[in-house]
mmCIF file of C-alpha atoms in Angstrom:
data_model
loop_
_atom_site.group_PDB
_atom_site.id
_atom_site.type_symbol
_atom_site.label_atom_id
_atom_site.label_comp_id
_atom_site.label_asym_id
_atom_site.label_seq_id
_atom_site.Cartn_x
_atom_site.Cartn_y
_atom_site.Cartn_z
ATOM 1 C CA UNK A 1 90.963 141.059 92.053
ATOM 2 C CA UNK A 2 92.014 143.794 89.357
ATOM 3 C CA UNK A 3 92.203 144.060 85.941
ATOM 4 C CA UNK A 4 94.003 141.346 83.851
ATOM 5 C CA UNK A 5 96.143 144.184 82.393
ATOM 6 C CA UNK A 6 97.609 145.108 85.648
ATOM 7 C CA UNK A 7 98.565 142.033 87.025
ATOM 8 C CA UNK A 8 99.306 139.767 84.018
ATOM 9 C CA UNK A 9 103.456 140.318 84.526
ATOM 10 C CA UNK A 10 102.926 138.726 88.356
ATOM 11 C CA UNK A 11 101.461 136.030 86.484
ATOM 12 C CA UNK A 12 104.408 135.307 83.784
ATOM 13 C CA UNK A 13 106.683 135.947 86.263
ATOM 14 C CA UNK A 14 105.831 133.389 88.917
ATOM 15 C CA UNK A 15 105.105 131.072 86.261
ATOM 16 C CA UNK A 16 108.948 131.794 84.598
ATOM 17 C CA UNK A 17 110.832 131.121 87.864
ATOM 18 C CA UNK A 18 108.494 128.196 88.595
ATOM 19 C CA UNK A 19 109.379 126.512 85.256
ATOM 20 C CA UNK A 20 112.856 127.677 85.815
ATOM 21 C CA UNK A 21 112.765 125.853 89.220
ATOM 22 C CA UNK A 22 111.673 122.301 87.957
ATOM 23 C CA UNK A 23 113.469 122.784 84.557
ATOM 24 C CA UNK A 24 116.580 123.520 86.205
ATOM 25 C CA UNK A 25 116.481 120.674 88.292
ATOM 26 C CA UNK A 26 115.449 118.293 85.324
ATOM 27 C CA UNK A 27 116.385 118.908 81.909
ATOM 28 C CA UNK A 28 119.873 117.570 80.750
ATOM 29 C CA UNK A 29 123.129 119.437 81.235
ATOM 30 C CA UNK A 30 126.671 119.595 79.463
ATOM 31 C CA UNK A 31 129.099 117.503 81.258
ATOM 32 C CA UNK A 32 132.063 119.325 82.314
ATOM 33 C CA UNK A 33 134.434 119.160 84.633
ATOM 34 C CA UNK A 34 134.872 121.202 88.073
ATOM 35 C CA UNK A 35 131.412 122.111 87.763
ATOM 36 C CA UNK A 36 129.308 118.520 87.189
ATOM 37 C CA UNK A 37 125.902 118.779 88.730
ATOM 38 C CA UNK A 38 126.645 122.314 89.823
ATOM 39 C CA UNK A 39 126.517 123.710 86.072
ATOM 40 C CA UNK A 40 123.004 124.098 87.192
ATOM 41 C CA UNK A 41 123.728 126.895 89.702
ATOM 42 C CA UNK A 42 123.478 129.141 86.198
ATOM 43 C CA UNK A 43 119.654 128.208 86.709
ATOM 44 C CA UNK A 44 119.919 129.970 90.558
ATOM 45 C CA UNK A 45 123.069 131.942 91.236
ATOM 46 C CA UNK A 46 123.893 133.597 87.811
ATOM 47 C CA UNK A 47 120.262 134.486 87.543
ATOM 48 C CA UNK A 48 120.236 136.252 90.992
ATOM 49 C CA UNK A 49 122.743 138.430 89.533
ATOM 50 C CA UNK A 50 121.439 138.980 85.855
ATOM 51 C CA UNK A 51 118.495 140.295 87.503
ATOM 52 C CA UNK A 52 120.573 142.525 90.293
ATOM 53 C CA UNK A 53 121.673 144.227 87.350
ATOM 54 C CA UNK A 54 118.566 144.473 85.485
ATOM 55 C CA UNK A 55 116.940 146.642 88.356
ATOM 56 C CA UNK A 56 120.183 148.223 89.156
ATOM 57 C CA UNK A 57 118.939 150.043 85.533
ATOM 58 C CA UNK A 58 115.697 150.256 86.884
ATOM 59 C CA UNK A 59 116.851 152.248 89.465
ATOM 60 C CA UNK A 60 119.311 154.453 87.634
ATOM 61 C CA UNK A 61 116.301 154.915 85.063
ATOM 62 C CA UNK A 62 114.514 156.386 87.990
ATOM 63 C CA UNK A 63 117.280 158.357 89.644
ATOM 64 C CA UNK A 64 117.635 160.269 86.041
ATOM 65 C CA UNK A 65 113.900 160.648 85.695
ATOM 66 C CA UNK A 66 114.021 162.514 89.937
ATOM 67 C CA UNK A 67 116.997 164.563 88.426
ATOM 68 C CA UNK A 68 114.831 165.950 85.605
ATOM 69 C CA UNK A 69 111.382 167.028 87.625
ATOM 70 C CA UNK A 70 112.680 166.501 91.330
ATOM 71 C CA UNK A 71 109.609 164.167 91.505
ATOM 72 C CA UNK A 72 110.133 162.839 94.874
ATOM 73 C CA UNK A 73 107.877 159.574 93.931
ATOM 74 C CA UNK A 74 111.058 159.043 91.410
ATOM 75 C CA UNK A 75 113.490 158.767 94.589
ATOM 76 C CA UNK A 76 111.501 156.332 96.394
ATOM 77 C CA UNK A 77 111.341 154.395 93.128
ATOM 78 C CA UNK A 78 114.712 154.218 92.782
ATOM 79 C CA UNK A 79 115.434 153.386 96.704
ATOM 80 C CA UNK A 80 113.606 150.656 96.687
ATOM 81 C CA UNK A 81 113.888 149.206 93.424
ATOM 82 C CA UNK A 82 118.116 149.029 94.673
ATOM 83 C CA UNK A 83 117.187 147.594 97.639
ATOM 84 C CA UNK A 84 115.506 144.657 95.905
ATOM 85 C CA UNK A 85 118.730 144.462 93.809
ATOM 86 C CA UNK A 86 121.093 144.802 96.666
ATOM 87 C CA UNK A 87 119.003 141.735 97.975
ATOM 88 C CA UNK A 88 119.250 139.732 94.999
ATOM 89 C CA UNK A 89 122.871 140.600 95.090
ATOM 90 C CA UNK A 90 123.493 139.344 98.617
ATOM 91 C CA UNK A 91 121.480 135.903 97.633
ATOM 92 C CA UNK A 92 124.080 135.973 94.532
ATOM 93 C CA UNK A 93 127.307 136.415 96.770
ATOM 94 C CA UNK A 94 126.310 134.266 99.618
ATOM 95 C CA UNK A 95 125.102 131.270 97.018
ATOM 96 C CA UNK A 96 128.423 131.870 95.439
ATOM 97 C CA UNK A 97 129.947 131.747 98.488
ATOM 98 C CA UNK A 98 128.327 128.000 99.471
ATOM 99 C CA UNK A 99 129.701 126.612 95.854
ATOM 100 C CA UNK A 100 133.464 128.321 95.946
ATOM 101 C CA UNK A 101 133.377 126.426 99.346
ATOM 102 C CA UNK A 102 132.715 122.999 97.986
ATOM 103 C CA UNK A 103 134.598 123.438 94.742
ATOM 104 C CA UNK A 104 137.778 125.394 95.982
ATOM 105 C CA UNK A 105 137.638 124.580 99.642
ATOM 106 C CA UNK A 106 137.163 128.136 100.815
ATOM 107 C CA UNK A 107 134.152 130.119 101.252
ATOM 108 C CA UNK A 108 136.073 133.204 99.588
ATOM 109 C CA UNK A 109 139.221 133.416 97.703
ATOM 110 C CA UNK A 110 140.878 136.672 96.829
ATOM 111 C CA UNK A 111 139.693 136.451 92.931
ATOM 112 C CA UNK A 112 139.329 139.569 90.671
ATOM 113 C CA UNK A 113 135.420 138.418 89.806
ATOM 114 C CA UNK A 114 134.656 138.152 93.596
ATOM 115 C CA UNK A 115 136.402 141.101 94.918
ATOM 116 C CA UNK A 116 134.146 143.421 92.206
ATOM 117 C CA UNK A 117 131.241 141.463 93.184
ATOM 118 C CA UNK A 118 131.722 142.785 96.546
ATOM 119 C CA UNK A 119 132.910 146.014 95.754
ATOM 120 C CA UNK A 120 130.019 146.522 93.784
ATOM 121 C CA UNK A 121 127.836 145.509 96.587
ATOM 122 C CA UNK A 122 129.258 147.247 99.560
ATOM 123 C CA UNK A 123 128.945 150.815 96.868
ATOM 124 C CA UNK A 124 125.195 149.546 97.119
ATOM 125 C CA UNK A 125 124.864 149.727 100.656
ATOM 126 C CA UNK A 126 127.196 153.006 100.794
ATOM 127 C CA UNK A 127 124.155 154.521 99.061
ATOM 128 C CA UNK A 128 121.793 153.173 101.614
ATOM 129 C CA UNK A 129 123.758 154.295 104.647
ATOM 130 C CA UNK A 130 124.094 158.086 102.435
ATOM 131 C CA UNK A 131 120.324 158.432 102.186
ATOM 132 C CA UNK A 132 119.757 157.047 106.040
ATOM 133 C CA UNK A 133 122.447 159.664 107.196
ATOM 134 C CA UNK A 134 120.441 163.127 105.447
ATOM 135 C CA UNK A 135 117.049 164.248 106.622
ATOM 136 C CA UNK A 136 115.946 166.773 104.151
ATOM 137 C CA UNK A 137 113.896 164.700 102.028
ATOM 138 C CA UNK A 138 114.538 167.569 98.445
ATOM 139 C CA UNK A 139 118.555 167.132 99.506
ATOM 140 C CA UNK A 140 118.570 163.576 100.181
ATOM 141 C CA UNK A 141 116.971 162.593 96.945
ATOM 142 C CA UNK A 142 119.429 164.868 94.326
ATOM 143 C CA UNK A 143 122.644 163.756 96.302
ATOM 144 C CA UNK A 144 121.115 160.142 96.345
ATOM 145 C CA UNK A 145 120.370 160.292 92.684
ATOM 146 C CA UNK A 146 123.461 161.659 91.835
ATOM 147 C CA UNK A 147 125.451 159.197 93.889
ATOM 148 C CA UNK A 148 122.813 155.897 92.259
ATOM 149 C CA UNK A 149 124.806 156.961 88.651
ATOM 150 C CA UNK A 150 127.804 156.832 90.282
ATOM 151 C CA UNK A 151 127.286 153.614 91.740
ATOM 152 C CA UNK A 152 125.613 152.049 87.990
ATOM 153 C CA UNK A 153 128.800 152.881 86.458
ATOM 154 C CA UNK A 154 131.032 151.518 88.887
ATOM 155 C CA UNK A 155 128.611 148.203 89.216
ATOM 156 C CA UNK A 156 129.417 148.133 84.762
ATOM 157 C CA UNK A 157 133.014 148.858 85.644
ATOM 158 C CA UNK A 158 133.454 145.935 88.564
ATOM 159 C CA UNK A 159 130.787 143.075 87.116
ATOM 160 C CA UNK A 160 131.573 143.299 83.620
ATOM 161 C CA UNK A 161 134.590 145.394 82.497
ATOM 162 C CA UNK A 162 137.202 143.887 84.869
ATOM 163 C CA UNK A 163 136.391 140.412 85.208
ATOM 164 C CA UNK A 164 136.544 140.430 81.329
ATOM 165 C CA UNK A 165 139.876 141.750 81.284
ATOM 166 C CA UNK A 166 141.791 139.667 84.207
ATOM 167 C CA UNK A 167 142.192 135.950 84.700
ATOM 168 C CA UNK A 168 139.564 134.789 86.966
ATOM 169 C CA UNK A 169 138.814 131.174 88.880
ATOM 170 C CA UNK A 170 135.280 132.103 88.161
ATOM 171 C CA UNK A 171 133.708 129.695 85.495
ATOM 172 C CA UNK A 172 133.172 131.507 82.682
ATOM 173 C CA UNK A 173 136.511 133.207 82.864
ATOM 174 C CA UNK A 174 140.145 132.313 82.337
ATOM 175 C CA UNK A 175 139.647 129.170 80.433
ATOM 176 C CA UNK A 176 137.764 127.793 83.166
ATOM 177 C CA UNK A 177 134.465 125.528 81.933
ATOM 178 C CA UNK A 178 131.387 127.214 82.292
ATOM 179 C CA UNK A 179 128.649 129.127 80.153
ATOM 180 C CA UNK A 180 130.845 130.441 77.598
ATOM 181 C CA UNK A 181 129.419 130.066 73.196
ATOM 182 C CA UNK A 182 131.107 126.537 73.545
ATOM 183 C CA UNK A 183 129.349 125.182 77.196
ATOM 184 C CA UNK A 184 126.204 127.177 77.523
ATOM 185 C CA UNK A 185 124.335 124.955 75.258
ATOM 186 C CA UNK A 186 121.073 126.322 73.801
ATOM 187 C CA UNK A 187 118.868 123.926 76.079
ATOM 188 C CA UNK A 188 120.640 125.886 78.857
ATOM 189 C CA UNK A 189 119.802 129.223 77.802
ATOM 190 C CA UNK A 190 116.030 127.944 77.299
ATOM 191 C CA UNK A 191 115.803 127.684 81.073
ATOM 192 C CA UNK A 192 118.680 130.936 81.887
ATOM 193 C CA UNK A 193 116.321 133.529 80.357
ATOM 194 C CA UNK A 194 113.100 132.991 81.227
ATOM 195 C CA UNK A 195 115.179 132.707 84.570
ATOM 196 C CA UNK A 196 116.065 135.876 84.760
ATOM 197 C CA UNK A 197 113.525 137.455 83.089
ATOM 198 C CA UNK A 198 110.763 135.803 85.823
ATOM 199 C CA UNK A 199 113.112 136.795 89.152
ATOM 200 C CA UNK A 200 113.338 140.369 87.061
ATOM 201 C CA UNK A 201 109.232 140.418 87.465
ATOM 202 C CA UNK A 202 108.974 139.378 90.757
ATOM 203 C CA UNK A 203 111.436 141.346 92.225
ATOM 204 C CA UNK A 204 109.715 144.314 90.407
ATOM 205 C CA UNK A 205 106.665 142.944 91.856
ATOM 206 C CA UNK A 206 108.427 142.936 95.560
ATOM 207 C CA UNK A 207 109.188 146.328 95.314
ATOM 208 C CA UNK A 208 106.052 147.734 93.661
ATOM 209 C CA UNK A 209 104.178 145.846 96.952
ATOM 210 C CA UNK A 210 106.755 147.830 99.686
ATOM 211 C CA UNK A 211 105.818 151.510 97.287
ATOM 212 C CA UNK A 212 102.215 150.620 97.427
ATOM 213 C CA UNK A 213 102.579 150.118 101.616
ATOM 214 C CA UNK A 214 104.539 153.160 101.524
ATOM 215 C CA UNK A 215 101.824 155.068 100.020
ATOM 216 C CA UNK A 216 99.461 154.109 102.286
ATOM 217 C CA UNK A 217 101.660 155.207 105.597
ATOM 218 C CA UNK A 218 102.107 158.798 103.399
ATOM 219 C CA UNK A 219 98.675 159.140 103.409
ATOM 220 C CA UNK A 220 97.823 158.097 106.718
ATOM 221 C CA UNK A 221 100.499 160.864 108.017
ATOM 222 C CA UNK A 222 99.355 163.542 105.736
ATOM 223 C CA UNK A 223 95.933 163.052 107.309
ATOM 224 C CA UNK A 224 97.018 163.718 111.136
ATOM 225 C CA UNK B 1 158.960 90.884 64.358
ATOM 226 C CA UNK B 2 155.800 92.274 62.982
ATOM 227 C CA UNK B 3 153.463 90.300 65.177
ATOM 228 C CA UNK B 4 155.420 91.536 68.168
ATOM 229 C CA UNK B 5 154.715 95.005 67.225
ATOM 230 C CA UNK B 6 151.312 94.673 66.124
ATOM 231 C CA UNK B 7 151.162 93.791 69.953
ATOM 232 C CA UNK B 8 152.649 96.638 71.330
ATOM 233 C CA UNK B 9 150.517 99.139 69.007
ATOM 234 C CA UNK B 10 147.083 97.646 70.458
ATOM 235 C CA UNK B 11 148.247 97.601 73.925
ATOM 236 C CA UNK B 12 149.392 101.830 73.677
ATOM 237 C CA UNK B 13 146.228 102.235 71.508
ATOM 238 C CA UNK B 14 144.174 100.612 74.455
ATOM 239 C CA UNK B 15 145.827 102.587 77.057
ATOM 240 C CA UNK B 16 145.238 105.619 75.548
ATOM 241 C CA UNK B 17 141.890 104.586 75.015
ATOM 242 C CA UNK B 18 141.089 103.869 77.999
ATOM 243 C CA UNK B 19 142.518 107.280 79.401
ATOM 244 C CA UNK B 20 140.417 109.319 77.279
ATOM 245 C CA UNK B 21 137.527 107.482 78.366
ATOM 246 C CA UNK B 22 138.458 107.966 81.924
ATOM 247 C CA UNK B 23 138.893 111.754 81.456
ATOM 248 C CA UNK B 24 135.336 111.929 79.859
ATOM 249 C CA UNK B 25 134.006 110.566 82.621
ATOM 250 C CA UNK B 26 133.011 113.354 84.588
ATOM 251 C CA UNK B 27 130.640 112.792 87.463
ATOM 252 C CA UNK B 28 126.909 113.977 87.937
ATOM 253 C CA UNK B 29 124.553 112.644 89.932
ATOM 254 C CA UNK B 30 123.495 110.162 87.924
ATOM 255 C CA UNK B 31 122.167 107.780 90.332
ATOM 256 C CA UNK B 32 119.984 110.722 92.154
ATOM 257 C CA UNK B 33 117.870 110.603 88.644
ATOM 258 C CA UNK B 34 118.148 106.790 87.920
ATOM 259 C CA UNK B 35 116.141 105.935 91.015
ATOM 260 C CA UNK B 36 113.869 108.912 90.489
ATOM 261 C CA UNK B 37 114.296 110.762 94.058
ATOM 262 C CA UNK B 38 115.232 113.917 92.161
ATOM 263 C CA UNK B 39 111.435 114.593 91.880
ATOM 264 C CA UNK B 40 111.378 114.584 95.494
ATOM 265 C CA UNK B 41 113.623 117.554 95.565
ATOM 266 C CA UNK B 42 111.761 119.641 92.918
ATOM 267 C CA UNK B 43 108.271 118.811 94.696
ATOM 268 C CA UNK B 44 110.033 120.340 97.628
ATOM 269 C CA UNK B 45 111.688 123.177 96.102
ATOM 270 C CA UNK B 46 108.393 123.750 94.444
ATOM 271 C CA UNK B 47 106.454 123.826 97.359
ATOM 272 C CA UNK B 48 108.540 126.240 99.077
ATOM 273 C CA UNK B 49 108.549 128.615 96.323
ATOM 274 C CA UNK B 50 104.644 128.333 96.206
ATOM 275 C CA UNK B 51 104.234 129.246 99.220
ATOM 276 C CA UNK B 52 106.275 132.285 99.270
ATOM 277 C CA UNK B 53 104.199 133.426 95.987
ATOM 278 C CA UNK B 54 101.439 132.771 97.643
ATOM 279 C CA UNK B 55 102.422 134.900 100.832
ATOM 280 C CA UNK B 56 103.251 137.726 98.309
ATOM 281 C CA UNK B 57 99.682 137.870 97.092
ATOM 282 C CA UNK B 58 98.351 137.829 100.447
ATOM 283 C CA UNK B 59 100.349 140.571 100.294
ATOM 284 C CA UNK B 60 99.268 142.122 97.427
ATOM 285 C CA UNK B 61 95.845 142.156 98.712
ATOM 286 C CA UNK B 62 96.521 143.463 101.719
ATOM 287 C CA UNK B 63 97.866 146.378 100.122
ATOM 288 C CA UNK B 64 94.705 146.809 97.472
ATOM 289 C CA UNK B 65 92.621 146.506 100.442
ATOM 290 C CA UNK B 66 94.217 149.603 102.215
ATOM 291 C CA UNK B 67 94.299 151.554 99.068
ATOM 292 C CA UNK B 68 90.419 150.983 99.058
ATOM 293 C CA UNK B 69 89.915 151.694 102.289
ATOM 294 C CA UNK B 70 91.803 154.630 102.247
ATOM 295 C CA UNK B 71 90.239 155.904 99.325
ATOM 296 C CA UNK B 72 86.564 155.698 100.848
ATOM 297 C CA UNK B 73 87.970 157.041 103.838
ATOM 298 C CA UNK B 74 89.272 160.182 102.432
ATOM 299 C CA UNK B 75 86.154 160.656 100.168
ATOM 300 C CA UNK B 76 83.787 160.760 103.088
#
């Protein structure tokens, strides 16, 4: 085992979702309709995607930092800390998809919330498919990085600018029940944050455990 | 004459009534917590998760261990 100090957030995380798990499933909820039970999918779903965008940042944060020393331990930073959030992301779309399906009757519906959803995701996998398709590691990083700010303004642009200015079917939007001032309840948000603040960690946590393998595979190939 | 529409007030006043209590009626799943099998779900849910925590500090180990090795390895 290490030091207290350096795995402490592993700790609060695990212990955020896991009282985020058992809350969610427990504590009251507003009643409302369309959404009964399923209000609780803020607990699960929404979370996924609070925390996609929360190390979406991350990963811009580190895509700047490459751009300003061409540190290439930045890049793979910001590589994998996106791929953690394109991950969340897909858990986000494909959960929403299972609910849409037993609340609308279709597993998608042409809606201006879902369409940026996906938009935003498939400009998340562009930039995987960009960085697989360049082999000079200096090249691939800056266009990478370059492209990552792109994407992080286009991911503010399709999650939170245009949903808020359409009419959506999405709860939340449109008049539609859901975890607007007047639902989300303040017993709600006492289970939503820690939420996303413990899937936050352990994704983090994820992706610092796939940086710490990689190191160990550069080393091993610097030493042949 | 009055009687006869004191009559018809409390029969609209207890059909509206009775709507709006119909339309607050919104279904959860009530009967899921009454007989207390929701806990089963949770213990399930919880187990799951604990084991995938548990698979990420195996994990976690793992890579510790390597770093370890790797660092005696490269000092001597």
């Amino acid at each position: 085992m290490g030091q207290i100090k350096d795995y402490w957030w592993k700790v609060l995380g695990v212990a955020l979702v896991f009282y985020a798990i058992v809350a969610g499933l427990l504590t009251d909820v507003p009643k409302l309709p369309i959404l009964n039970e399923t209000i609780r999918n803020l607990y699960y779903h929404v979370t996924m995607w609070f925390a996609m965008m929360i190390l979406m940042t991350g990963s811009v944060v580190y895509s700047v930092k490459y751009l300003m020393g061409f540190n290439i331990d930045f890049d793979r930073k910001a590589r994998i800390t996106a791929g953690i959030g394109i991950l969340f992301g897909l858990v986000g779309i494909t959960t929403g998809s299972v609910w849409a399906q037993f609340t609308w009757g279709a597993f998608w519906v042409n809606d201006p919330k879902l369409n940026g959803a996906a938009i935003t995701l498939l400009i998340y996998l562009a930039y995987i498919i960009l960085r697989n398709s360049l082999d000079e590691e200096q090249k691939r990083a800056r266009l990478a990085a370059v492209y990552n700010i792109f994407a992080y303004v286009l991911l503010v642009v399709f999650l939170m600018i245009l949903p808020r200015m359409t009419d959506s079917l999405h709860p939340g939007n449109g008049g539609n029940p859901a975890f607007s001032s007047y639902d989300l309840d303040n017993d709600m948000r006492k289970v939503f944050y820690p939420a996303i603040i413990g899937w936050t960690l352990i994704g983090v946590w994820m992706g610092q455990i796939r940086y710490r393998f990689e190191n160990i595979e550069k080393k091993l190939h610097a030493d042949d | 004459m009055i009687k006869q529409l004191k009559y018809y007030l409390t029969l609209i006043m207890g059909l509206v009534f009775t709507q709006f209590a119909q339309a607050e009626e919104i279904e959860m799943a009530d009967a899921m917590r009454a007989n207390g099998k929701i806990y089963v779900v949770v213990a399930v849910i919880a187990i799951i998760f604990v084991a995938i925590v548990v698979y990420l500090i195996s994990l976690d180990r793992k890579a510790s261990k390597l770093e370890k090795e790797l660092k005696e390895h490269s000092e001597s």
